[in-house]
Coordinates of N, CA and C and ligand atoms in Angstrom, one line a residue:
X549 N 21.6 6.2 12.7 CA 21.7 6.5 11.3 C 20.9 7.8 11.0
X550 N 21.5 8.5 10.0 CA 20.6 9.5 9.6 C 19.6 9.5 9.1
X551 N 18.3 8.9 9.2 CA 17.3 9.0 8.1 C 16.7 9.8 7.2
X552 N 17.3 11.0 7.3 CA 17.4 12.1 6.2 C 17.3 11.9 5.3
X553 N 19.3 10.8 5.2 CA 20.1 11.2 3.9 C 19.9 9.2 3.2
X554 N 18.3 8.7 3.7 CA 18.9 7.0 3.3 C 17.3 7.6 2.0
X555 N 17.6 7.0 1.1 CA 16.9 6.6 0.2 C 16.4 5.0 0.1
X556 N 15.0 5.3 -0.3 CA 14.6 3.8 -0.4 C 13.3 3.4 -1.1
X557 N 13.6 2.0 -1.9 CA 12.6 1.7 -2.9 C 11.5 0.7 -2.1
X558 N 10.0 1.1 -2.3 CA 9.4 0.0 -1.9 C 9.4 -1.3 -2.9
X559 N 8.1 -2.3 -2.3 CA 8.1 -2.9 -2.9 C 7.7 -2.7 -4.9
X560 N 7.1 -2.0 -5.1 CA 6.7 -1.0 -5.9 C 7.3 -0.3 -7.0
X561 N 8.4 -0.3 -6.6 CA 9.7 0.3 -7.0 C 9.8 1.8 -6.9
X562 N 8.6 2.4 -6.2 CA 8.5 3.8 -5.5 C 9.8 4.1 -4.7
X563 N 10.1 5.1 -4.4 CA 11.3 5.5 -3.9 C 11.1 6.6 -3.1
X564 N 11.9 6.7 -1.7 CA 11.5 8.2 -0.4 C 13.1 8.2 0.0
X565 N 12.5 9.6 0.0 CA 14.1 10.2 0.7 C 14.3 9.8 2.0
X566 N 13.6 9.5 2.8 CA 13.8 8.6 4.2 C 13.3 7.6 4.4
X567 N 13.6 6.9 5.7 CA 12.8 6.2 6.4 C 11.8 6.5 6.9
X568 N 11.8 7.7 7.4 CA 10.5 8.4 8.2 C 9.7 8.8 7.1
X569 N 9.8 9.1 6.1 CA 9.0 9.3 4.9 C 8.2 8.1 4.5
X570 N 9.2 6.9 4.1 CA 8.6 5.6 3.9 C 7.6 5.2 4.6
X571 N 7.7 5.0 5.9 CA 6.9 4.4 6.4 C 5.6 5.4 6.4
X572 N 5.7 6.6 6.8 CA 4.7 7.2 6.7 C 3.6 6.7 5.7
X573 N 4.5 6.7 4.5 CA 3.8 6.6 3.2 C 2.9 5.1 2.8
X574 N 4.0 4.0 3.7 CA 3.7 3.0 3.3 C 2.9 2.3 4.3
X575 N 3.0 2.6 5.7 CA 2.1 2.1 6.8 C 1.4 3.4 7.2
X576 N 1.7 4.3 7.3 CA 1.2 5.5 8.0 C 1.4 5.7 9.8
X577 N 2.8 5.5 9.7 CA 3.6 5.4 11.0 C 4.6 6.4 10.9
X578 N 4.5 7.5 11.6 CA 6.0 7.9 12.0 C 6.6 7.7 13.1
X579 N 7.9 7.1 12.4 CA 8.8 6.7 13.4 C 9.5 7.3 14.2
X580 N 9.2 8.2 14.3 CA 10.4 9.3 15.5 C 9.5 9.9 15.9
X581 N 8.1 10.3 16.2 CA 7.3 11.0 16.8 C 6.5 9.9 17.9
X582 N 5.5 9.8 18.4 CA 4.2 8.9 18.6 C 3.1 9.1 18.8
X583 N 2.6 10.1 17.3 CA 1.8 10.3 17.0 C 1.1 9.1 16.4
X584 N -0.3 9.0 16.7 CA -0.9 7.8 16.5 C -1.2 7.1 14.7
X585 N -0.5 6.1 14.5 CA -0.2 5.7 13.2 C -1.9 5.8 12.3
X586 N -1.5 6.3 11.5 CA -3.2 5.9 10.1 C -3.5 4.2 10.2
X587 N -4.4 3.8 11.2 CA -4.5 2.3 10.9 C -4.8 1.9 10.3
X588 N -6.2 2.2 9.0 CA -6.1 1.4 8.4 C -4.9 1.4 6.8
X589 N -3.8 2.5 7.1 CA -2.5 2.4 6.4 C -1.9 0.8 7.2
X590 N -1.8 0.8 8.2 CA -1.0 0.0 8.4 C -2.0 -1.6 8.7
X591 N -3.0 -1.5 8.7 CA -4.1 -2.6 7.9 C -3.5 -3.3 7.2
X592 N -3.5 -2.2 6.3 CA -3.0 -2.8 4.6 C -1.7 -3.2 4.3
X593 N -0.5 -2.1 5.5 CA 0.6 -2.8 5.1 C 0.9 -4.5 5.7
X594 N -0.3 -4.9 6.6 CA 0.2 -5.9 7.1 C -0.6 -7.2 6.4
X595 N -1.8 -6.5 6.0 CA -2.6 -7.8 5.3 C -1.8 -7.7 3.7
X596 N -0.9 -6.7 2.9 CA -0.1 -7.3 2.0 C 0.8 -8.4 2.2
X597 N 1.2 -8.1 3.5 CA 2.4 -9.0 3.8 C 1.4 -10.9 3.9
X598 N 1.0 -10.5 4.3 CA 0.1 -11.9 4.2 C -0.7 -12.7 2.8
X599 N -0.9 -11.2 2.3 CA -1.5 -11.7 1.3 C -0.4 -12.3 0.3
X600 N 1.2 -11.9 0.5 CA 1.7 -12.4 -1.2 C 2.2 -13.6 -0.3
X601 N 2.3 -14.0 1.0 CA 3.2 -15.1 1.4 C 2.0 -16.7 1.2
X602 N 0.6 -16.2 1.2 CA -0.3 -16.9 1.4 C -0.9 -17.4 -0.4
X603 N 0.1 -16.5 -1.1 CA 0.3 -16.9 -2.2 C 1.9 -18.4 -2.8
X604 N 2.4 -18.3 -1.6 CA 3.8 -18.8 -2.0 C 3.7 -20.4 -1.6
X605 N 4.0 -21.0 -2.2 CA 4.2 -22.9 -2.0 C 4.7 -22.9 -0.5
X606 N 4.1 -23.8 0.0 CA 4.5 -24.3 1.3 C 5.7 -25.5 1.3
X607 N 6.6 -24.8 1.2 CA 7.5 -25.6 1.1 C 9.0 -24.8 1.2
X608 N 10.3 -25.4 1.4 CA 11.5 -24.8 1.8 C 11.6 -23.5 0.5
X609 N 11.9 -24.1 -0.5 CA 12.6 -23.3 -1.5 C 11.3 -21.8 -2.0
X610 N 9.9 -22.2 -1.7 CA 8.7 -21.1 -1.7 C 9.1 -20.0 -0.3
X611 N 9.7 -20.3 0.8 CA 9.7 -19.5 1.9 C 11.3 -18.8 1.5
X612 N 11.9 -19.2 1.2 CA 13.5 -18.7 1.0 C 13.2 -18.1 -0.6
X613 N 12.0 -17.8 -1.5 CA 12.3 -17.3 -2.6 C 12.7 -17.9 -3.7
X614 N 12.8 -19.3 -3.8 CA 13.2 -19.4 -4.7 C 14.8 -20.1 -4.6
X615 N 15.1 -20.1 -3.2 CA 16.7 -19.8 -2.9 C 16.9 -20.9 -2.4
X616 N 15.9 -22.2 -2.1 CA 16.3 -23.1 -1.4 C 17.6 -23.9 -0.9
X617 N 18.6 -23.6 -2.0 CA 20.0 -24.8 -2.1 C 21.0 -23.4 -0.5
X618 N 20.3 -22.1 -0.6 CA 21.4 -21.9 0.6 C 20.6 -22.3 1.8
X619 N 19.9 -23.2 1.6 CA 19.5 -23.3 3.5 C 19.9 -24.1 4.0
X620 N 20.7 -25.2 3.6 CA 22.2 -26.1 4.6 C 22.7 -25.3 5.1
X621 N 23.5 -24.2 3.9 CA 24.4 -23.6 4.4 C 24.7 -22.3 5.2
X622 N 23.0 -21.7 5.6 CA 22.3 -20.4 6.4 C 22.8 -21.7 8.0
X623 N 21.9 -22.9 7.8 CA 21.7 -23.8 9.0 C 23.2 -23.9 9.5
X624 N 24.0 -24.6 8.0 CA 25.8 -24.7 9.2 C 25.9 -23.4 9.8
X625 N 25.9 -22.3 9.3 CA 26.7 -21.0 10.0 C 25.7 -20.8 10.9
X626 N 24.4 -20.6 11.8 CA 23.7 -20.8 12.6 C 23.9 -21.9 13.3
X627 N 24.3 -22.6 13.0 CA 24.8 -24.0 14.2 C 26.1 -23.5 14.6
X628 N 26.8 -23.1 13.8 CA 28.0 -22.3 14.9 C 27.7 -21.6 15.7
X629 N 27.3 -20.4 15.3 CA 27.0 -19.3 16.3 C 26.3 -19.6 16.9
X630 N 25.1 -20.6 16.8 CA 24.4 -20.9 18.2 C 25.1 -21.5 19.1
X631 N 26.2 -22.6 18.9 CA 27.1 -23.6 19.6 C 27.7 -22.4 20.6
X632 N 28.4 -21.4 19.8 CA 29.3 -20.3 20.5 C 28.5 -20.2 21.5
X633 N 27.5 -19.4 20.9 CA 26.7 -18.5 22.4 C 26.4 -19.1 23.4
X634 N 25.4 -19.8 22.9 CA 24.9 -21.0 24.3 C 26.3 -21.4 24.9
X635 N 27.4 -21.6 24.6 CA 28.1 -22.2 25.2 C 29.0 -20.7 26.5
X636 N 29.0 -20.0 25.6 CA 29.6 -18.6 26.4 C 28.5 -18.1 27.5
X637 N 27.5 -18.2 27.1 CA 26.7 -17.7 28.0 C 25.5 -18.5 28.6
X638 N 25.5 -19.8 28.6 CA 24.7 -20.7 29.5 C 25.7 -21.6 29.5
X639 N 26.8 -21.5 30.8 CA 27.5 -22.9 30.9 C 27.0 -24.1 31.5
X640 N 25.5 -23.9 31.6 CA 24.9 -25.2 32.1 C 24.2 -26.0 30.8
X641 N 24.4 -25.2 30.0 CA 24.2 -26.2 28.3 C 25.0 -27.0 28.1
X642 N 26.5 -26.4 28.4 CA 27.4 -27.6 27.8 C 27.2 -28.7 28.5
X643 N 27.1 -28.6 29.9 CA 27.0 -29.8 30.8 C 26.2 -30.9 30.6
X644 N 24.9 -29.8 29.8 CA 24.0 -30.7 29.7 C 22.7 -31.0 30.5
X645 N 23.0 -29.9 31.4 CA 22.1 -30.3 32.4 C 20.6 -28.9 32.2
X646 N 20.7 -28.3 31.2 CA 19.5 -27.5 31.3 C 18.9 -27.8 30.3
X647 N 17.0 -27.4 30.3 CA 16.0 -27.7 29.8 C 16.0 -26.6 28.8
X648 N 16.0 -26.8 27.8 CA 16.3 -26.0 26.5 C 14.9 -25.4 26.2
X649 N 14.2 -24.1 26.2 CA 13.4 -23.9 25.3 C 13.4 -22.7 24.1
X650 N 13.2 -22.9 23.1 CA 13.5 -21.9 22.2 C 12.0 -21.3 21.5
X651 N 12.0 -20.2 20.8 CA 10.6 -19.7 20.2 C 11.3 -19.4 18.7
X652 N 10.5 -20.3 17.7 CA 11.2 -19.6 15.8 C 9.7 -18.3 15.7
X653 N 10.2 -17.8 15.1 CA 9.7 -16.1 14.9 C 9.4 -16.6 13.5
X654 N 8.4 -16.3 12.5 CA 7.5 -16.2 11.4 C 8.2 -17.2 11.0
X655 N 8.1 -18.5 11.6 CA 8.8 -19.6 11.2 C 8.6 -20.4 10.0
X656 N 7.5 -19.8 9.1 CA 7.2 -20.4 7.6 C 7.0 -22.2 7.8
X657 N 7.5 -22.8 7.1 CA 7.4 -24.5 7.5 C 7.9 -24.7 8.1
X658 N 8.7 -24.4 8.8 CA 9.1 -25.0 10.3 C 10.8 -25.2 9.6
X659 N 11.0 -24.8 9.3 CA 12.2 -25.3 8.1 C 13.9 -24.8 9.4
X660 N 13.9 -23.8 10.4 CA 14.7 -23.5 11.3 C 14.9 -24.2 12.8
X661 N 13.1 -24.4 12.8 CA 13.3 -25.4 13.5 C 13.5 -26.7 13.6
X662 N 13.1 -27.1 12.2 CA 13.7 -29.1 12.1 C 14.9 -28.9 11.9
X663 N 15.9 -28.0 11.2 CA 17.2 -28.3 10.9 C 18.1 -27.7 12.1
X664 N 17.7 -26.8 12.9 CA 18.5 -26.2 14.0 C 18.3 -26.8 15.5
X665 N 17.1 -25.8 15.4 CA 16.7 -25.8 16.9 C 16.2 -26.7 17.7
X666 N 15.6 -28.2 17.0 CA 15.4 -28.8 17.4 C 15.9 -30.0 17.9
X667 N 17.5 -29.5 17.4 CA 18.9 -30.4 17.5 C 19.3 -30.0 19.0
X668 N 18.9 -28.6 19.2 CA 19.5 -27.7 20.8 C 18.6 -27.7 21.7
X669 N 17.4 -27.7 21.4 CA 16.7 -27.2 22.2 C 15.3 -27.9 22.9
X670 N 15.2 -28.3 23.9 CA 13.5 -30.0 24.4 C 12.9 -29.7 23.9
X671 N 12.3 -27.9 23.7 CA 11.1 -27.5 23.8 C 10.9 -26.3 22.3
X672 N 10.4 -26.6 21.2 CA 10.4 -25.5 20.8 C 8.9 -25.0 20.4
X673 N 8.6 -23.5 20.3 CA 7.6 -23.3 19.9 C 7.4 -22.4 18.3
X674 N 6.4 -22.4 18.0 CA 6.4 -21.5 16.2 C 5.5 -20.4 16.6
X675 N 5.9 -19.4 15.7 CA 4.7 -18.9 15.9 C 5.3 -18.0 14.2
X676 N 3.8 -18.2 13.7 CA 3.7 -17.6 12.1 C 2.3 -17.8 11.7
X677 N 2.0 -16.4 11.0 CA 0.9 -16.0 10.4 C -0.3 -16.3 9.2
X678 N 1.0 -17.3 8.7 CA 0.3 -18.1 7.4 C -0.2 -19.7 7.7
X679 N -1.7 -19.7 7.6 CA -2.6 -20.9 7.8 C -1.6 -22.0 7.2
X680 N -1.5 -22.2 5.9 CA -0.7 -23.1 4.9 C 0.5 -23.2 5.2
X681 N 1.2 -22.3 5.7 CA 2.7 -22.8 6.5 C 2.4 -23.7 7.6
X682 N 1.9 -22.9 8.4 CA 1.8 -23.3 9.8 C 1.6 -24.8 9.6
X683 N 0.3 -25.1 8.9 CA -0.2 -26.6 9.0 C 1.0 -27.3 8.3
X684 N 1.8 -27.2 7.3 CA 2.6 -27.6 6.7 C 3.7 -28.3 8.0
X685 N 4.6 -27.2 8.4 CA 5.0 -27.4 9.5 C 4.7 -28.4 10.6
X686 N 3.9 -28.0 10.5 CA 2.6 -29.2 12.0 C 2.9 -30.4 11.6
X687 N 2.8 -30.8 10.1 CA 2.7 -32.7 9.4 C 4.1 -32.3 9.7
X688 N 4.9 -31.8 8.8 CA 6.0 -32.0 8.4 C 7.1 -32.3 10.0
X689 N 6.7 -31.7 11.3 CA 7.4 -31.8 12.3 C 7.3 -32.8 12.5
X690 N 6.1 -33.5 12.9 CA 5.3 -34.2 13.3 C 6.2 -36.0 12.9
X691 N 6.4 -35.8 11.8 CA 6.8 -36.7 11.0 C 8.3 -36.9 11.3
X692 N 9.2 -35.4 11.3 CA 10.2 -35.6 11.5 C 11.2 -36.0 12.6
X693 N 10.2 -35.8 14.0 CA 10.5 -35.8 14.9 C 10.4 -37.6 15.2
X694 N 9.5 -38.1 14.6 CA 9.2 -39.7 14.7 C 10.3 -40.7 14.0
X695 N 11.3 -40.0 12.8 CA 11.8 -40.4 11.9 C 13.3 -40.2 12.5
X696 N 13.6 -39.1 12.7 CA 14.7 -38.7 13.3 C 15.6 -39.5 13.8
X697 N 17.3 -39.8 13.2 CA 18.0 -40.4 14.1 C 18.7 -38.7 14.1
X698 N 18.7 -38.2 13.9 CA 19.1 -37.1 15.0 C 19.3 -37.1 15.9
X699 N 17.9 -36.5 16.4 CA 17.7 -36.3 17.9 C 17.7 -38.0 18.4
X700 N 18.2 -37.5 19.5 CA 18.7 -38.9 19.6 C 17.4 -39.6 20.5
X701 N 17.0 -38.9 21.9 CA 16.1 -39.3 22.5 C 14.9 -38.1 21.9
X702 N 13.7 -38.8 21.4 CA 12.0 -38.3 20.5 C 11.6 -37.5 22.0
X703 N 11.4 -38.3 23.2 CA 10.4 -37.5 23.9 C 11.1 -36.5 24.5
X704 N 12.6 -36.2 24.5 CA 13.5 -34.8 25.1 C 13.5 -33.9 24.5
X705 N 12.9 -34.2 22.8 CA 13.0 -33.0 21.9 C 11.6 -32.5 21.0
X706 N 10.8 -31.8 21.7 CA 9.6 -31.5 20.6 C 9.3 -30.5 20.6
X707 N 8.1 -30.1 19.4 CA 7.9 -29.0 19.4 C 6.3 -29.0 20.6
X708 N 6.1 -27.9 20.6 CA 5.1 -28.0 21.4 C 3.8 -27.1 21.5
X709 N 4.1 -25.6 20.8 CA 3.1 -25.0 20.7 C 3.2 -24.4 19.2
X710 N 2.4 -24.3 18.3 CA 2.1 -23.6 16.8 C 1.2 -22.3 17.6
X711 N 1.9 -21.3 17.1 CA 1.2 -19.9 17.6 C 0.7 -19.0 16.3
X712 N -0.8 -19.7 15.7 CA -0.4 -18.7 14.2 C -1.5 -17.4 14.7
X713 N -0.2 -16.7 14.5 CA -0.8 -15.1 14.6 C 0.8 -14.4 14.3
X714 N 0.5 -13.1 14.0 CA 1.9 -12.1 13.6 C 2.3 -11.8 14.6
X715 N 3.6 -11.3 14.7 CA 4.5 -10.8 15.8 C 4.0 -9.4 16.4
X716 N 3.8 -8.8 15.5 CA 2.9 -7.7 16.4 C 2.1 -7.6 16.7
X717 N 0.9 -8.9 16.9 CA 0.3 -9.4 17.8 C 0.4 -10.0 19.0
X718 N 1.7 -11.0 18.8 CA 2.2 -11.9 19.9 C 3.1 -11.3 20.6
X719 N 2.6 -12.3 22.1 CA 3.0 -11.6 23.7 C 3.9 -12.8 23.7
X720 N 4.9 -13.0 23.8 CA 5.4 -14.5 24.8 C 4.8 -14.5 25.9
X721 N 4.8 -16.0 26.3 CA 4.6 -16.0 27.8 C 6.0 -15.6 28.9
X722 N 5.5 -14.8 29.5 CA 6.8 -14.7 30.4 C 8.0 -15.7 31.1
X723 N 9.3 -15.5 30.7 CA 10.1 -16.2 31.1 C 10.4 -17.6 31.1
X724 N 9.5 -17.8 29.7 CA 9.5 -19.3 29.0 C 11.0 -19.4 27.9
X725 N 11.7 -18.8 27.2 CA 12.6 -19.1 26.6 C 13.7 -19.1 26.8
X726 N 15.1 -19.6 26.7 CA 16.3 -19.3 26.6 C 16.6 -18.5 25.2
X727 N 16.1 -19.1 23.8 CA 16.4 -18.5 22.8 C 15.0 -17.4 22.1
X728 N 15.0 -16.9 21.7 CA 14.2 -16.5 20.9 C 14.8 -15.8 19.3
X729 N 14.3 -16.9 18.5 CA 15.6 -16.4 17.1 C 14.4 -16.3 16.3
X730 N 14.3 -14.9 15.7 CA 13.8 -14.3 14.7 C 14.8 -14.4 12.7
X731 N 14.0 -14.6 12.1 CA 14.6 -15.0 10.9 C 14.6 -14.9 9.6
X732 N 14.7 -13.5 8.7 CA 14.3 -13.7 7.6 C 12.8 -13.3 7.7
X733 N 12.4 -12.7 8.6 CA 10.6 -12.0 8.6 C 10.6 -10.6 9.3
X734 N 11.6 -10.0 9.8 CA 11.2 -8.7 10.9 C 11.5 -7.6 10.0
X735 N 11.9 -7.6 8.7 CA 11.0 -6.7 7.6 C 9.6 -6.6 7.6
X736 N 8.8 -7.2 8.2 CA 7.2 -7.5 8.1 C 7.0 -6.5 8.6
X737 N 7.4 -6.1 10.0 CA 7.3 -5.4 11.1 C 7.5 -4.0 10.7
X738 N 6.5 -2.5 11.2 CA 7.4 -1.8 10.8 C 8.2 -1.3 12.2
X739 N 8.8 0.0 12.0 CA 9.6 0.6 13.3 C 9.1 0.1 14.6
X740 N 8.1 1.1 14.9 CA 7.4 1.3 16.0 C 6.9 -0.6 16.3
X741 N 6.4 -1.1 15.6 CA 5.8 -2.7 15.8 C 7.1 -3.7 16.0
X742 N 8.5 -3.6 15.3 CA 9.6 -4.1 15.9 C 9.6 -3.7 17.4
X743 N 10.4 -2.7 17.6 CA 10.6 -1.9 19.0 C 9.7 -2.8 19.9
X744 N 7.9 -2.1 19.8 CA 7.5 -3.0 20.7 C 7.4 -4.4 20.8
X745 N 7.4 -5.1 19.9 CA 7.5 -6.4 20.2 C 8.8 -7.1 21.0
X746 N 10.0 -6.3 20.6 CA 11.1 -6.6 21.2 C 11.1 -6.3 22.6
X747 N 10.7 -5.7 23.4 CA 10.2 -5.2 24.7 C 9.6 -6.1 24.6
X748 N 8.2 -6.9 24.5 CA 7.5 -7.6 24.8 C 8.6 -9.2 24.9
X749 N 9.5 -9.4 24.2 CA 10.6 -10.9 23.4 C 11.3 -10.8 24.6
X750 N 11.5 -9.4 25.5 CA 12.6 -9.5 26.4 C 11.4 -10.2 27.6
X751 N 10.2 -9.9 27.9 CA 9.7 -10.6 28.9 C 9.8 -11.8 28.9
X752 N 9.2 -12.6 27.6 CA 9.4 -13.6 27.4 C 10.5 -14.4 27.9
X753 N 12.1 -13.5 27.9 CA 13.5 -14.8 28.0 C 13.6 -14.8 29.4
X754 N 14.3 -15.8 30.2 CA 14.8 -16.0 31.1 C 15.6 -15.6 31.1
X755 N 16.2 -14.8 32.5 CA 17.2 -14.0 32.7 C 18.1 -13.6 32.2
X756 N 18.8 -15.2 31.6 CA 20.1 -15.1 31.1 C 19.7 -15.4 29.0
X757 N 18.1 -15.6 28.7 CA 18.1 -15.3 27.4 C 18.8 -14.6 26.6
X758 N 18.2 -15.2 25.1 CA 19.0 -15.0 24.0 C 18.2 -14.3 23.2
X759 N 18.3 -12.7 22.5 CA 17.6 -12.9 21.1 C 18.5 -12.5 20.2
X760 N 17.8 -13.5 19.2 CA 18.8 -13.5 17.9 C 17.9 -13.3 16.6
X761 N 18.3 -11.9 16.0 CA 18.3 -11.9 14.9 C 18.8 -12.0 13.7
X762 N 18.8 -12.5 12.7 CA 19.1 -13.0 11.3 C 18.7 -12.3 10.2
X763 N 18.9 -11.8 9.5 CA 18.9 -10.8 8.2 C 19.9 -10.7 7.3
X764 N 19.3 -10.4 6.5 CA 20.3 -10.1 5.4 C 20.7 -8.6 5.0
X765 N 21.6 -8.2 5.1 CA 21.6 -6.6 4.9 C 22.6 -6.2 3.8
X766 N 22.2 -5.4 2.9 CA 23.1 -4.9 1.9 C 23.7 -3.5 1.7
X767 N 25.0 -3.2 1.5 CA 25.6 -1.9 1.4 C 25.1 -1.3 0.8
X768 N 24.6 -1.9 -0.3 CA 24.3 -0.2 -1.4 C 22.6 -0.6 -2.0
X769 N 21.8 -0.1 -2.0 CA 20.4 -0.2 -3.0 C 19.8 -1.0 -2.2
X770 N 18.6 -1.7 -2.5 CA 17.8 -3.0 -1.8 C 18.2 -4.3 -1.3
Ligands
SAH1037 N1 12.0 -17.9 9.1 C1 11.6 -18.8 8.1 C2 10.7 -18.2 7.1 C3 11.2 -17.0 6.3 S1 10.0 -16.4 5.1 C4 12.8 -19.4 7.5 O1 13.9 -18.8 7.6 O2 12.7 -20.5 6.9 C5 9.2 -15.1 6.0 C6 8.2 -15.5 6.9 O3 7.6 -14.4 7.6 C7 7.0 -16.2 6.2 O4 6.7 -17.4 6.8 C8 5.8 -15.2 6.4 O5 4.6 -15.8 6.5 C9 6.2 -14.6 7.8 N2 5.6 -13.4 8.1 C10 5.0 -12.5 7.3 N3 4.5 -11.5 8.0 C11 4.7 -11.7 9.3 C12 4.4 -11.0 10.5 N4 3.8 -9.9 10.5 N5 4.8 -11.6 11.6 C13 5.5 -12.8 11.6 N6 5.8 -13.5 10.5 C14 5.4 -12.9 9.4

């Protein structure tokens, strides 16, 4: 893409003729150079991010905005495409016979992983930034997984590690996951902190891993 010719509003409602402009302005990163970012610009852009989420209800419809009634239907279209994939590209899932582990990315209450992944996958882990999610999450799994006629067999499906720290801090452990699905948070991230972490998500997967990201993107304005 050209970054030239994209215009863009911050949160702010401030507006830059580029991307490379923006960030500059708003993290103090340039993203096409690697010259070393203004940290404590990018301090601040990350302890905002924390600070307005650590303002928001711990709960489904607080993490989605307000939006709660689409998250069945985010989950059905995500339960297809996961069905597809895994099935196209691990044909020892269908069979049945492999050990599933998956990683949710700024997973808020845990809301992707009780309704998805925890249907697909033995092993999942969280990893997100906010104290009050995370714990939320923790009862709320905790409970779901005991309650569950879902999952059919409790001890083949759990979660297992809460990782609270940001993505551009977190290393996966090497060659622990099949999936890694990011969701609705890698706006947090800027350029240069995506990129690397993604390099770091690829150590993480097993050979034949998965990353998947989820977003929302719009043709014209914000
Ligand atoms: N993925 C979840 C939550 C989406 S809301 C879902 O779909 O239900 C966005 C989430 O990103 C919040 O939980 C927020 O705390 C988290 N977040 C904010 N900054 C982050 C960062 N730097 N790294 C990882 N997650 C972050």
């Amino acid at each position: 893409m050209d970054a030239g010719a994209v215009a863009m509003d911050s949160e702010d409602g401030k507006s830059y003729s580029s991307r490379k402009e923006m960030w500059l302005q708003e993290a103090g990163e340039d993203a096409e150079t690697s010259r070393d970012p203004d940290l404590n610009k990018k301090d601040e852009w990350y302890q905002n991010g924390i600070k307005y989420w650590t303002g928001v209800e711990a709960t489904v419809d607080g993490v989605l905005g307000g939006y709660g009634n689409v998250s069945s239907w985010d989950v059905m279209e995500s339960d297809r495409f996961l069905l597809d994939v895994l099935s196209e590209c691990m044909p020892d899932y269908v069979r049945g016979n492999r050990h599933l582990v998956a990683l949710d990315c700024g997973a808020g209450v845990g809301r992707v992983t009780k309704q998805l992944l925890l249907r697909h996958f033995h092993e999942v882990d969280l990893v997100e930034p906010v104290q009050h999610f995370l714990e939320t999450a923790r009862r709320d799994l905790k409970s779901h997984i005991l309650e569950s006629n879902v999952i059919q067999d409790h001890s083949l499906h759990r979660v297992v590690n809460f990782f609270a720290t940001p993505l551009q801090n977190f290393t996966p452990e090497p060659n622990r996951y099949d999936v890694i699905w990011v969701q609705w948070c890698i706006g947090h991230l800027t350029d240069q902190d995506f990129v690397t972490f993604f390099l770091r998500a690829k150590v993480g997967l097993k050979p034949d891993g998965l990353f998947v990201l989820k977003e929302n993107v719009s043709k014209c304005g914000m």
